[in-house]
Amino acid sequence: MKHRIVVLGAGYAGANAAGRLAKRLHPADTEITLVNADPEFVERVRMHQLATGQDLKPRLLTDVFAGTGVRVRTARVTAVDTEHKTVALSDGEIAYDTLVYALGSAAADCGVPGVAEHAHHIDGKGSALRLRDRLAALAAGGTVLVVGGGLTGIEAVTEIAEARPDLEVSFAVRGGLGAWMSEKAQRHLRGTFDRLGITVHEDTDITSVGRAGAMTADGRAIPAEVTVWTAGFAVHPIAAATTLEVSETGQIVVDDTMRSVSHAGVYAVGDAALARGLNGMPLRMSCASGVPTAYRAADAIVAVLTGGSLPENKIGYTGQCVSLGRRDAVVQWVTPDDRPKDSALTGKTAARLKEIICKAAAWSISHPTSMLPARRRRVVPAEQPVTV
Ligand SMILES: Cc1cc2nc3c(=O)[nH]c(=O)nc-3n(C[C@H](O)[C@H](O)[C@H](O)COP(=O)(O)OP(=O)(O)OC[C@H]3O[C@@H](n4cnc5c(N)ncnc54)[C@H](O)[C@@H]3O)c2cc1C
């Protein structure tokens, strides 16, 4: 019987893992199924672009994986049973021998009243399209507030302000604007926010969101016809409902090979995994972590099944790319353990680099088995000892 590998989620992490597995394992021994709720690959890093009226290239997963040996199943995952090694889907059930869990993350309201009812999100295609409709319906002079000072919030607020200079756009951040970046990057950020006319509310804690805007911890009201909440992301509760060891955040706790510390046949990658980086801190939720974790898991699975050696060393970083509309960006160079260096790339050159990185990430999904030498290894039967 073939070894059944089931990959849950076809985002940056899951799709890359499936492609790499298909290239490295012999189809006579293995069966790889990729399960995803959406029939298309969604370029999540461009959701702020989708929300501001730009159209994204459609990439049907069945087309992308045609001829690769990966079977695509469009279905929603509803539960995982790690004892019986089955996954419950909206259209039935699927059994696995090895599971790769890559269901990503979604916006979280962080317990702030009114966010669920009144705020918009840009965590996926559905929410981005709803925001797109809402923004398109706003008349000149309309007010928009973006909450959350992280990378997603900065990208969203600058994209909205650039696309709709006729709107009054404001931004609420808990600390200082881009406080995690170098001085050079922060200076550039401030210049860009001034140029785009964005009002920044620093050191501001939003305590509730309503139909007409948000309230702050110090009792101020920030008026907004549209509030966009980017202040928190959380993983799906599916993993936490299993016997898998999960962190307080609900992420699956994995070792350096992305293997669950509690279940040897389960791997977790991307936003859904809690893996530690060079500084001992959890890897940040990002494509910059998701893609390497996918490669790491695929290589580890191949090693375990075929008797190769397990990948070593921890995942490190080089930079953090933040778009500021279509013609401007900041690339903050970081140390491998993710601390900002003094240097940063800014302006048009940074925007070009960011675009190249986004395109490369999407290209690797659209060509899942390209660029890798075809070394389809045979699976070592279970009764034979495997060197790991
Ligand atoms: C607007 C925006 C901009 C960003 N910009 C950057 C950036 O510039 N750089 C960067 O590194 N990161 C960026 N990120 C973060 C990055 O997008 C995520 O960290 C990355 O997508 C995580 O990859 P993933 O594969 O783990 O999850 P995802 O890309 O979210 O993929 C998860 C997949 O699982 C599927 N899925 C979810 N639930 C189910 C279910 N129950 N059943 C079946 N399928 C399901 C989804 O449809 C999706 O295909 C950005 C995020 C946003 C929202």
GROMACS .gro file of C-alpha atoms and ligand atoms in nm:
model
  441
    1MET     CA    1   0.000   0.000   0.000
    2LYS     CA    2   0.124   0.350  -0.079
    3HIS     CA    3   0.227   0.585   0.201
    4ARG     CA    4  -0.049   0.847   0.220
    5ILE     CA    5   0.065   1.206   0.278
    6VAL     CA    6  -0.213   1.458   0.332
    7VAL     CA    7  -0.133   1.830   0.326
    8LEU     CA    8  -0.400   2.054   0.480
    9GLY     CA    9  -0.403   2.407   0.338
   10ALA     CA   10  -0.263   2.530   0.007
   11GLY     CA   11  -0.125   2.867   0.111
   12TYR     CA   12   0.241   2.961   0.081
   13ALA     CA   13   0.342   2.689   0.326
   14GLY     CA   14   0.115   2.397   0.230
   15ALA     CA   15   0.145   2.437  -0.148
   16ASN     CA   16   0.524   2.459  -0.130
   17ALA     CA   17   0.541   2.154   0.096
   18ALA     CA   18   0.322   1.949  -0.141
   19GLY     CA   19   0.529   2.048  -0.446
   20ARG     CA   20   0.859   1.967  -0.281
   21LEU     CA   21   0.730   1.629  -0.158
   22ALA     CA   22   0.609   1.541  -0.508
   23LYS     CA   23   0.949   1.620  -0.652
   24ARG     CA   24   1.140   1.422  -0.394
   25LEU     CA   25   0.930   1.108  -0.344
   26HIS     CA   26   0.858   0.830  -0.590
   27PRO     CA   27   0.493   0.822  -0.701
   28ALA     CA   28   0.497   0.441  -0.697
   29ASP     CA   29   0.532   0.450  -0.317
   30THR     CA   30   0.351   0.764  -0.211
   31GLU     CA   31   0.017   0.933  -0.260
   32ILE     CA   32   0.007   1.307  -0.191
   33THR     CA   33  -0.324   1.487  -0.142
   34LEU     CA   34  -0.351   1.863  -0.097
   35VAL     CA   35  -0.674   1.977   0.069
   36ASN     CA   36  -0.783   2.339   0.046
   37ALA     CA   37  -1.111   2.520   0.109
   38ASP     CA   38  -1.065   2.752  -0.188
   39PRO     CA   39  -1.014   2.607  -0.538
   40GLU     CA   40  -0.756   2.881  -0.604
   41PHE     CA   41  -0.423   2.969  -0.452
   42VAL     CA   42  -0.480   3.299  -0.274
   43GLU     CA   43  -0.187   3.541  -0.275
   44ARG     CA   44  -0.247   3.651   0.079
   45VAL     CA   45   0.032   3.907   0.084
   46ARG     CA   46  -0.164   4.108  -0.174
   47MET     CA   47  -0.498   4.128   0.010
   48HIS     CA   48  -0.455   4.505   0.066
   49GLN     CA   49  -0.417   4.540  -0.311
   50LEU     CA   50  -0.733   4.335  -0.372
   51ALA     CA   51  -0.918   4.551  -0.118
   52THR     CA   52  -0.824   4.870  -0.302
   53GLY     CA   53  -0.959   4.755  -0.638
   54GLN     CA   54  -0.659   4.580  -0.794
   55ASP     CA   55  -0.722   4.243  -0.953
   56LEU     CA   56  -0.504   3.943  -0.882
   57LYS     CA   57  -0.405   3.668  -1.118
   58PRO     CA   58  -0.630   3.365  -1.063
   59ARG     CA   59  -0.436   3.042  -1.002
   60LEU     CA   60  -0.655   2.731  -0.995
   61LEU     CA   61  -0.487   2.470  -0.776
   62THR     CA   62  -0.591   2.187  -1.008
   63ASP     CA   63  -0.408   2.363  -1.294
   64VAL     CA   64  -0.107   2.445  -1.080
   65PHE     CA   65  -0.061   2.084  -0.966
   66ALA     CA   66  -0.164   1.916  -1.295
   67GLY     CA   67   0.095   1.656  -1.389
   68THR     CA   68   0.284   1.678  -1.059
   69GLY     CA   69   0.128   1.373  -0.897
   70VAL     CA   70  -0.032   1.585  -0.623
   71ARG     CA   71  -0.407   1.526  -0.599
   72VAL     CA   72  -0.598   1.844  -0.515
   73ARG     CA   73  -0.915   1.811  -0.311
   74THR     CA   74  -1.130   2.120  -0.265
   75ALA     CA   75  -1.295   2.083   0.074
   76ARG     CA   76  -1.306   2.246   0.414
   77VAL     CA   77  -1.123   2.073   0.697
   78THR     CA   78  -1.351   2.047   1.000
   79ALA     CA   79  -1.153   1.824   1.238
   80VAL     CA   80  -0.839   1.614   1.270
   81ASP     CA   81  -0.838   1.280   1.453
   82THR     CA   82  -0.476   1.209   1.540
   83GLU     CA   83  -0.557   0.877   1.707
   84HIS     CA   84  -0.727   0.723   1.401
   85LYS     CA   85  -0.516   0.929   1.157
   86THR     CA   86  -0.813   1.073   0.974
   87VAL     CA   87  -0.925   1.421   0.876
   88ALA     CA   88  -1.292   1.518   0.863
   89LEU     CA   89  -1.377   1.725   0.556
   90SER     CA   90  -1.687   1.911   0.444
   91ASP     CA   91  -1.736   1.638   0.180
   92GLY     CA   92  -1.626   1.327   0.371
   93GLU     CA   93  -1.311   1.198   0.533
   94ILE     CA   94  -0.951   1.130   0.436
   95ALA     CA   95  -0.698   0.900   0.604
   96TYR     CA   96  -0.326   0.971   0.629
   97ASP     CA   97   0.000   0.810   0.727
   98THR     CA   98   0.180   1.146   0.741
   99LEU     CA   99  -0.003   1.476   0.790
  100VAL     CA  100   0.124   1.824   0.703
  101TYR     CA  101  -0.092   2.083   0.878
  102ALA     CA  102  -0.079   2.422   0.705
  103LEU     CA  103  -0.414   2.589   0.766
  104GLY     CA  104  -0.262   2.933   0.821
  105SER     CA  105  -0.426   3.201   1.033
  106ALA     CA  106  -0.715   3.446   1.030
  107ALA     CA  107  -0.791   3.787   1.178
  108ALA     CA  108  -0.853   3.790   1.553
  109ASP     CA  109  -1.058   4.050   1.738
  110CYS     CA  110  -0.827   4.030   2.045
  111GLY     CA  111  -1.140   4.044   2.263
  112VAL     CA  112  -1.208   4.407   2.170
  113PRO     CA  113  -1.584   4.476   2.172
  114GLY     CA  114  -1.739   4.563   1.838
  115VAL     CA  115  -1.456   4.435   1.618
  116ALA     CA  116  -1.646   4.122   1.513
  117GLU     CA  117  -1.961   4.319   1.426
  118HIS     CA  118  -1.824   4.643   1.283
  119ALA     CA  119  -1.464   4.608   1.166
  120HIS     CA  120  -1.335   4.497   0.828
  121HIS     CA  121  -1.037   4.265   0.776
  122ILE     CA  122  -0.789   4.183   0.502
  123ASP     CA  123  -0.689   3.835   0.616
  124GLY     CA  124  -0.828   3.652   0.313
  125LYS     CA  125  -1.002   3.689  -0.022
  126GLY     CA  126  -1.358   3.705   0.117
  127SER     CA  127  -1.284   3.976   0.372
  128ALA     CA  128  -1.069   4.175   0.126
  129LEU     CA  129  -1.349   4.172  -0.132
  130ARG     CA  130  -1.603   4.290   0.128
  131LEU     CA  131  -1.371   4.578   0.221
  132ARG     CA  132  -1.322   4.655  -0.149
  133ASP     CA  133  -1.699   4.698  -0.193
  134ARG     CA  134  -1.725   4.912   0.119
  135LEU     CA  135  -1.437   5.139   0.017
  136ALA     CA  136  -1.575   5.175  -0.334
  137ALA     CA  137  -1.906   5.290  -0.186
  138LEU     CA  138  -1.741   5.567   0.020
  139ALA     CA  139  -1.789   5.917  -0.118
  140ALA     CA  140  -1.507   6.174  -0.129
  141GLY     CA  141  -1.430   6.296   0.223
  142GLY     CA  142  -1.526   5.957   0.371
  143THR     CA  143  -1.333   5.844   0.677
  144VAL     CA  144  -1.128   5.526   0.717
  145LEU     CA  145  -0.939   5.408   1.026
  146VAL     CA  146  -0.684   5.126   1.012
  147VAL     CA  147  -0.598   4.971   1.350
  148GLY     CA  148  -0.276   4.777   1.412
  149GLY     CA  149   0.081   4.900   1.373
  150GLY     CA  150   0.234   4.582   1.229
  151LEU     CA  151   0.338   4.513   0.875
  152THR     CA  152  -0.017   4.432   0.759
  153GLY     CA  153  -0.160   4.754   0.901
  154ILE     CA  154   0.112   4.970   0.747
  155GLU     CA  155   0.066   4.805   0.408
  156ALA     CA  156  -0.313   4.839   0.428
  157VAL     CA  157  -0.329   5.203   0.536
  158THR     CA  158  -0.073   5.326   0.280
  159GLU     CA  159  -0.241   5.130   0.001
  160ILE     CA  160  -0.582   5.277   0.088
  161ALA     CA  161  -0.446   5.633   0.119
  162GLU     CA  162  -0.263   5.605  -0.214
  163ALA     CA  163  -0.558   5.451  -0.401
  164ARG     CA  164  -0.813   5.693  -0.251
  165PRO     CA  165  -0.649   6.033  -0.191
  166ASP     CA  166  -1.003   6.175  -0.162
  167LEU     CA  167  -1.062   5.994   0.171
  168GLU     CA  168  -0.962   6.098   0.525
  169VAL     CA  169  -0.740   5.808   0.633
  170SER     CA  170  -0.607   5.755   0.985
  171PHE     CA  171  -0.396   5.492   1.155
  172ALA     CA  172  -0.400   5.382   1.521
  173VAL     CA  173  -0.091   5.215   1.666
  174ARG     CA  174  -0.021   5.101   2.019
  175GLY     CA  175   0.339   5.230   2.027
  176GLY     CA  176   0.533   5.445   1.784
  177LEU     CA  177   0.501   5.425   1.405
  178GLY     CA  178   0.725   5.141   1.283
  179ALA     CA  179   0.891   5.132   1.625
  180TRP     CA  180   1.048   4.792   1.553
  181MET     CA  181   1.242   4.933   1.256
  182SER     CA  182   1.573   5.119   1.227
  183GLU     CA  183   1.582   5.498   1.253
  184LYS     CA  184   1.631   5.529   0.878
  185ALA     CA  185   1.324   5.316   0.806
  186GLN     CA  186   1.114   5.503   1.064
  187ARG     CA  187   1.213   5.838   0.910
  188HIS     CA  188   1.113   5.714   0.569
  189LEU     CA  189   0.785   5.581   0.704
  190ARG     CA  190   0.698   5.916   0.859
  191GLY     CA  191   0.779   6.095   0.534
  192THR     CA  192   0.554   5.860   0.341
  193PHE     CA  193   0.267   5.892   0.586
  194ASP     CA  194   0.295   6.273   0.560
  195ARG     CA  195   0.306   6.259   0.181
  196LEU     CA  196  -0.006   6.039   0.174
  197GLY     CA  197  -0.186   6.260   0.429
  198ILE     CA  198  -0.242   5.980   0.681
  199THR     CA  199  -0.322   6.094   1.036
  200VAL     CA  200  -0.128   5.877   1.280
  201HIS     CA  201  -0.254   5.815   1.635
  202GLU     CA  202   0.050   5.679   1.819
  203ASP     CA  203   0.049   5.525   2.169
  204THR     CA  204  -0.318   5.455   2.114
  205ASP     CA  205  -0.505   5.155   2.248
  206ILE     CA  206  -0.837   5.092   2.079
  207THR     CA  207  -1.088   4.964   2.335
  208SER     CA  208  -1.401   4.932   2.122
  209VAL     CA  209  -1.517   4.962   1.765
  210GLY     CA  210  -1.860   5.085   1.663
  211ARG     CA  211  -2.055   5.173   1.351
  212ALA     CA  212  -1.911   5.526   1.345
  213GLY     CA  213  -1.551   5.466   1.453
  214ALA     CA  214  -1.346   5.358   1.750
  215MET     CA  215  -1.291   5.455   2.114
  216THR     CA  216  -0.945   5.478   2.270
  217ALA     CA  217  -0.831   5.380   2.621
  218ASP     CA  218  -0.786   5.750   2.709
  219GLY     CA  219  -1.146   5.826   2.613
  220ARG     CA  220  -1.101   5.974   2.265
  221ALA     CA  221  -1.336   5.893   1.979
  222ILE     CA  222  -1.179   5.841   1.636
  223PRO     CA  223  -1.452   5.885   1.377
  224ALA     CA  224  -1.452   5.638   1.087
  225GLU     CA  225  -1.714   5.517   0.845
  226VAL     CA  226  -1.489   5.215   0.781
  227THR     CA  227  -1.262   5.058   1.043
  228VAL     CA  228  -1.006   4.804   0.922
  229TRP     CA  229  -0.876   4.577   1.198
  230THR     CA  230  -0.526   4.435   1.146
  231ALA     CA  231  -0.425   4.426   1.513
  232GLY     CA  232  -0.424   4.051   1.559
  233PHE     CA  233  -0.403   3.718   1.382
  234ALA     CA  234  -0.492   3.381   1.532
  235VAL     CA  235  -0.474   3.024   1.412
  236HIS     CA  236  -0.778   2.809   1.343
  237PRO     CA  237  -0.905   2.622   1.652
  238ILE     CA  238  -0.890   2.284   1.472
  239ALA     CA  239  -0.544   2.189   1.607
  240ALA     CA  240  -0.631   2.285   1.963
  241ALA     CA  241  -0.929   2.046   1.951
  242THR     CA  242  -0.697   1.749   1.889
  243THR     CA  243  -0.455   1.565   2.118
  244LEU     CA  244  -0.165   1.746   1.948
  245GLU     CA  245   0.051   1.960   2.173
  246VAL     CA  246  -0.035   2.322   2.097
  247SER     CA  247   0.090   2.650   2.240
  248GLU     CA  248  -0.125   2.910   2.418
  249THR     CA  249  -0.180   3.062   2.075
  250GLY     CA  250  -0.321   2.733   1.943
  251GLN     CA  251  -0.024   2.674   1.712
  252ILE     CA  252   0.112   2.320   1.684
  253VAL     CA  253   0.440   2.294   1.875
  254VAL     CA  254   0.707   2.150   1.646
  255ASP     CA  255   1.078   2.067   1.661
  256ASP     CA  256   1.344   2.199   1.419
  257THR     CA  257   1.221   1.960   1.148
  258MET     CA  258   0.863   2.091   1.185
  259ARG     CA  259   0.752   1.762   1.333
  260SER     CA  260   0.493   1.778   1.610
  261VAL     CA  261   0.662   1.725   1.946
  262SER     CA  262   0.370   1.503   2.051
  263HIS     CA  263   0.283   1.309   1.731
  264ALA     CA  264   0.561   1.174   1.508
  265GLY     CA  265   0.345   1.145   1.195
  266VAL     CA  266   0.226   1.506   1.205
  267TYR     CA  267   0.415   1.809   1.074
  268ALA     CA  268   0.301   2.171   1.097
  269VAL     CA  269   0.423   2.458   0.880
  270GLY     CA  270   0.357   2.826   0.819
  271ASP     CA  271   0.142   3.036   1.051
  272ALA     CA  272  -0.011   2.723   1.208
  273ALA     CA  273   0.320   2.604   1.355
  274LEU     CA  274   0.508   2.716   1.660
  275ALA     CA  275   0.873   2.669   1.570
  276ARG     CA  276   1.158   2.850   1.736
  277GLY     CA  277   1.410   3.058   1.544
  278LEU     CA  278   1.775   3.138   1.612
  279ASN     CA  279   1.690   3.363   1.907
  280GLY     CA  280   1.477   3.094   2.070
  281MET     CA  281   1.167   3.303   2.000
  282PRO     CA  282   0.878   3.171   1.788
  283LEU     CA  283   0.921   3.234   1.415
  284ARG     CA  284   0.706   3.527   1.309
  285MET     CA  285   0.386   3.460   1.114
  286SER     CA  286   0.498   3.547   0.761
  287CYS     CA  287   0.582   3.403   0.421
  288ALA     CA  288   0.942   3.458   0.520
  289SER     CA  289   0.889   3.182   0.778
  290GLY     CA  290   0.619   2.985   0.599
  291VAL     CA  291   0.816   2.892   0.288
  292PRO     CA  292   1.132   2.773   0.468
  293THR     CA  293   0.924   2.578   0.721
  294ALA     CA  294   0.749   2.406   0.430
  295TYR     CA  295   1.081   2.307   0.271
  296ARG     CA  296   1.213   2.196   0.607
  297ALA     CA  297   0.910   1.971   0.674
  298ALA     CA  298   0.916   1.822   0.323
  299ASP     CA  299   1.287   1.743   0.349
  300ALA     CA  300   1.237   1.587   0.692
  301ILE     CA  301   0.948   1.369   0.571
  302VAL     CA  302   1.155   1.254   0.273
  303ALA     CA  303   1.446   1.175   0.505
  304VAL     CA  304   1.230   0.977   0.744
  305LEU     CA  305   1.058   0.780   0.466
  306THR     CA  306   1.360   0.713   0.248
  307GLY     CA  307   1.640   0.680   0.499
  308GLY     CA  308   1.816   1.009   0.429
  309SER     CA  309   1.959   1.249   0.684
  310LEU     CA  310   1.740   1.500   0.861
  311PRO     CA  311   1.785   1.871   0.785
  312GLU     CA  312   1.975   2.057   1.056
  313ASN     CA  313   2.010   2.417   1.179
  314LYS     CA  314   1.744   2.675   1.252
  315ILE     CA  315   1.558   2.903   1.014
  316GLY     CA  316   1.691   3.259   0.993
  317TYR     CA  317   1.585   3.586   0.829
  318THR     CA  318   1.743   3.852   0.606
  319GLY     CA  319   1.484   4.128   0.585
  320GLN     CA  320   1.132   4.248   0.632
  321CYS     CA  321   0.967   4.400   0.324
  322VAL     CA  322   0.682   4.645   0.375
  323SER     CA  323   0.500   4.799   0.080
  324LEU     CA  324   0.388   5.163   0.110
  325GLY     CA  325   0.149   5.178  -0.182
  326ARG     CA  326   0.260   5.071  -0.530
  327ARG     CA  327   0.564   5.295  -0.576
  328ASP     CA  328   0.722   5.303  -0.234
  329ALA     CA  329   0.836   5.052   0.027
  330VAL     CA  330   1.076   4.984   0.311
  331VAL     CA  331   1.300   4.682   0.322
  332GLN     CA  332   1.433   4.661   0.676
  333TRP     CA  333   1.741   4.441   0.683
  334VAL     CA  334   1.751   4.215   0.987
  335THR     CA  335   1.998   3.982   1.154
  336PRO     CA  336   1.934   3.608   1.110
  337ASP     CA  337   1.763   3.614   1.451
  338ASP     CA  338   1.531   3.891   1.326
  339ARG     CA  339   1.671   4.203   1.494
  340PRO     CA  340   1.669   4.519   1.276
  341LYS     CA  341   2.004   4.630   1.139
  342ASP     CA  342   2.081   5.002   1.099
  343SER     CA  343   2.045   4.976   0.721
  344ALA     CA  344   1.723   4.978   0.524
  345LEU     CA  345   1.630   5.010   0.160
  346THR     CA  346   1.358   5.266   0.088
  347GLY     CA  347   1.157   5.421  -0.194
  348LYS     CA  348   1.121   5.294  -0.551
  349THR     CA  349   1.412   5.047  -0.529
  350ALA     CA  350   1.258   4.889  -0.220
  351ALA     CA  351   0.919   4.876  -0.394
  352ARG     CA  352   1.078   4.695  -0.690
  353LEU     CA  353   1.250   4.445  -0.461
  354LYS     CA  354   0.929   4.382  -0.267
  355GLU     CA  355   0.743   4.321  -0.595
  356ILE     CA  356   1.012   4.077  -0.713
  357ILE     CA  357   0.983   3.886  -0.383
  358CYS     CA  358   0.601   3.869  -0.405
  359LYS     CA  359   0.620   3.752  -0.767
  360ALA     CA  360   0.886   3.492  -0.682
  361ALA     CA  361   0.672   3.358  -0.397
  362ALA     CA  362   0.371   3.323  -0.629
  363TRP     CA  363   0.588   3.176  -0.905
  364SER     CA  364   0.715   2.903  -0.675
  365ILE     CA  365   0.353   2.807  -0.602
  366SER     CA  366   0.253   2.815  -0.971
  367HIS     CA  367   0.548   2.594  -1.064
  368PRO     CA  368   0.550   2.361  -0.763
  369THR     CA  369   0.797   2.107  -0.896
  370SER     CA  370   1.026   2.335  -1.095
  371MET     CA  371   1.372   2.448  -0.989
  372LEU     CA  372   1.435   2.131  -0.792
  373PRO     CA  373   1.641   1.844  -0.920
  374ALA     CA  374   1.410   1.543  -0.968
  375ARG     CA  375   1.532   1.293  -0.714
  376ARG     CA  376   1.231   1.078  -0.661
  377ARG     CA  377   1.342   0.852  -0.381
  378ARG     CA  378   1.191   0.516  -0.298
  379VAL     CA  379   1.028   0.469   0.039
  380VAL     CA  380   1.211   0.231   0.271
  381PRO     CA  381   0.967  -0.037   0.394
  382ALA     CA  382   0.876   0.014   0.759
  383GLU     CA  383   1.039  -0.314   0.870
  384GLN     CA  384   1.379  -0.191   0.741
  385PRO     CA  385   1.570   0.036   0.978
  386VAL     CA  386   1.570   0.400   0.873
  387THR     CA  387   1.872   0.614   0.962
  388VAL     CA  388   1.760   0.945   1.106
  389LIG     C1  389  -0.248   4.183   0.376
  389LIG     C2  390  -0.135   4.095   0.418
  389LIG     C3  391  -0.007   4.126   0.378
  389LIG     C4  392   0.099   4.044   0.415
  389LIG     N1  393   0.225   4.074   0.371
  389LIG     C5  394   0.326   3.994   0.403
  389LIG     C6  395   0.457   4.020   0.354
  389LIG     O1  396   0.480   4.120   0.286
  389LIG     N2  397   0.557   3.934   0.386
  389LIG     C7  398   0.535   3.824   0.462
  389LIG     O2  399   0.631   3.747   0.486
  389LIG     N3  400   0.411   3.795   0.511
  389LIG     C8  401   0.307   3.877   0.483
  389LIG     N4  402   0.182   3.848   0.530
  389LIG     C9  403   0.162   3.729   0.614
  389LIG    C10  404   0.150   3.604   0.524
  389LIG     O3  405   0.050   3.625   0.429
  389LIG    C11  406   0.117   3.480   0.606
  389LIG     O4  407   0.209   3.468   0.711
  389LIG    C12  408   0.124   3.358   0.514
  389LIG     O5  409   0.020   3.364   0.420
  389LIG    C13  410   0.116   3.229   0.594
  389LIG     O6  411   0.119   3.121   0.506
  389LIG     P1  412   0.039   2.988   0.538
  389LIG     O7  413   0.056   2.898   0.423
  389LIG     O8  414   0.076   2.941   0.674
  389LIG     O9  415  -0.112   3.034   0.552
  389LIG     P2  416  -0.213   3.091   0.437
  389LIG    O10  417  -0.138   3.163   0.331
  389LIG    O11  418  -0.315   3.167   0.515
  389LIG    O12  419  -0.275   2.961   0.378
  389LIG    C14  420  -0.364   2.880   0.450
  389LIG    C15  421  -0.446   2.800   0.350
  389LIG    O13  422  -0.533   2.713   0.422
  389LIG    C16  423  -0.664   2.722   0.370
  389LIG     N5  424  -0.755   2.693   0.480
  389LIG    C17  425  -0.773   2.761   0.594
  389LIG     N6  426  -0.865   2.700   0.671
  389LIG    C18  427  -0.905   2.592   0.604
  389LIG    C19  428  -0.996   2.485   0.632
  389LIG     N7  429  -1.064   2.480   0.747
  389LIG     N8  430  -1.011   2.389   0.540
  389LIG    C20  431  -0.941   2.389   0.423
  389LIG     N9  432  -0.854   2.487   0.392
  389LIG    C21  433  -0.836   2.586   0.481
  389LIG    C22  434  -0.676   2.864   0.320
  389LIG    O14  435  -0.777   2.871   0.220
  389LIG    C23  436  -0.536   2.888   0.264
  389LIG    O15  437  -0.527   2.846   0.131
  389LIG    C24  438   0.075   3.929   0.495
  389LIG    C25  439  -0.055   3.898   0.535
  389LIG    C26  440  -0.160   3.980   0.499
  389LIG    C27  441  -0.300   3.944   0.543
   0.00000   0.00000   0.00000
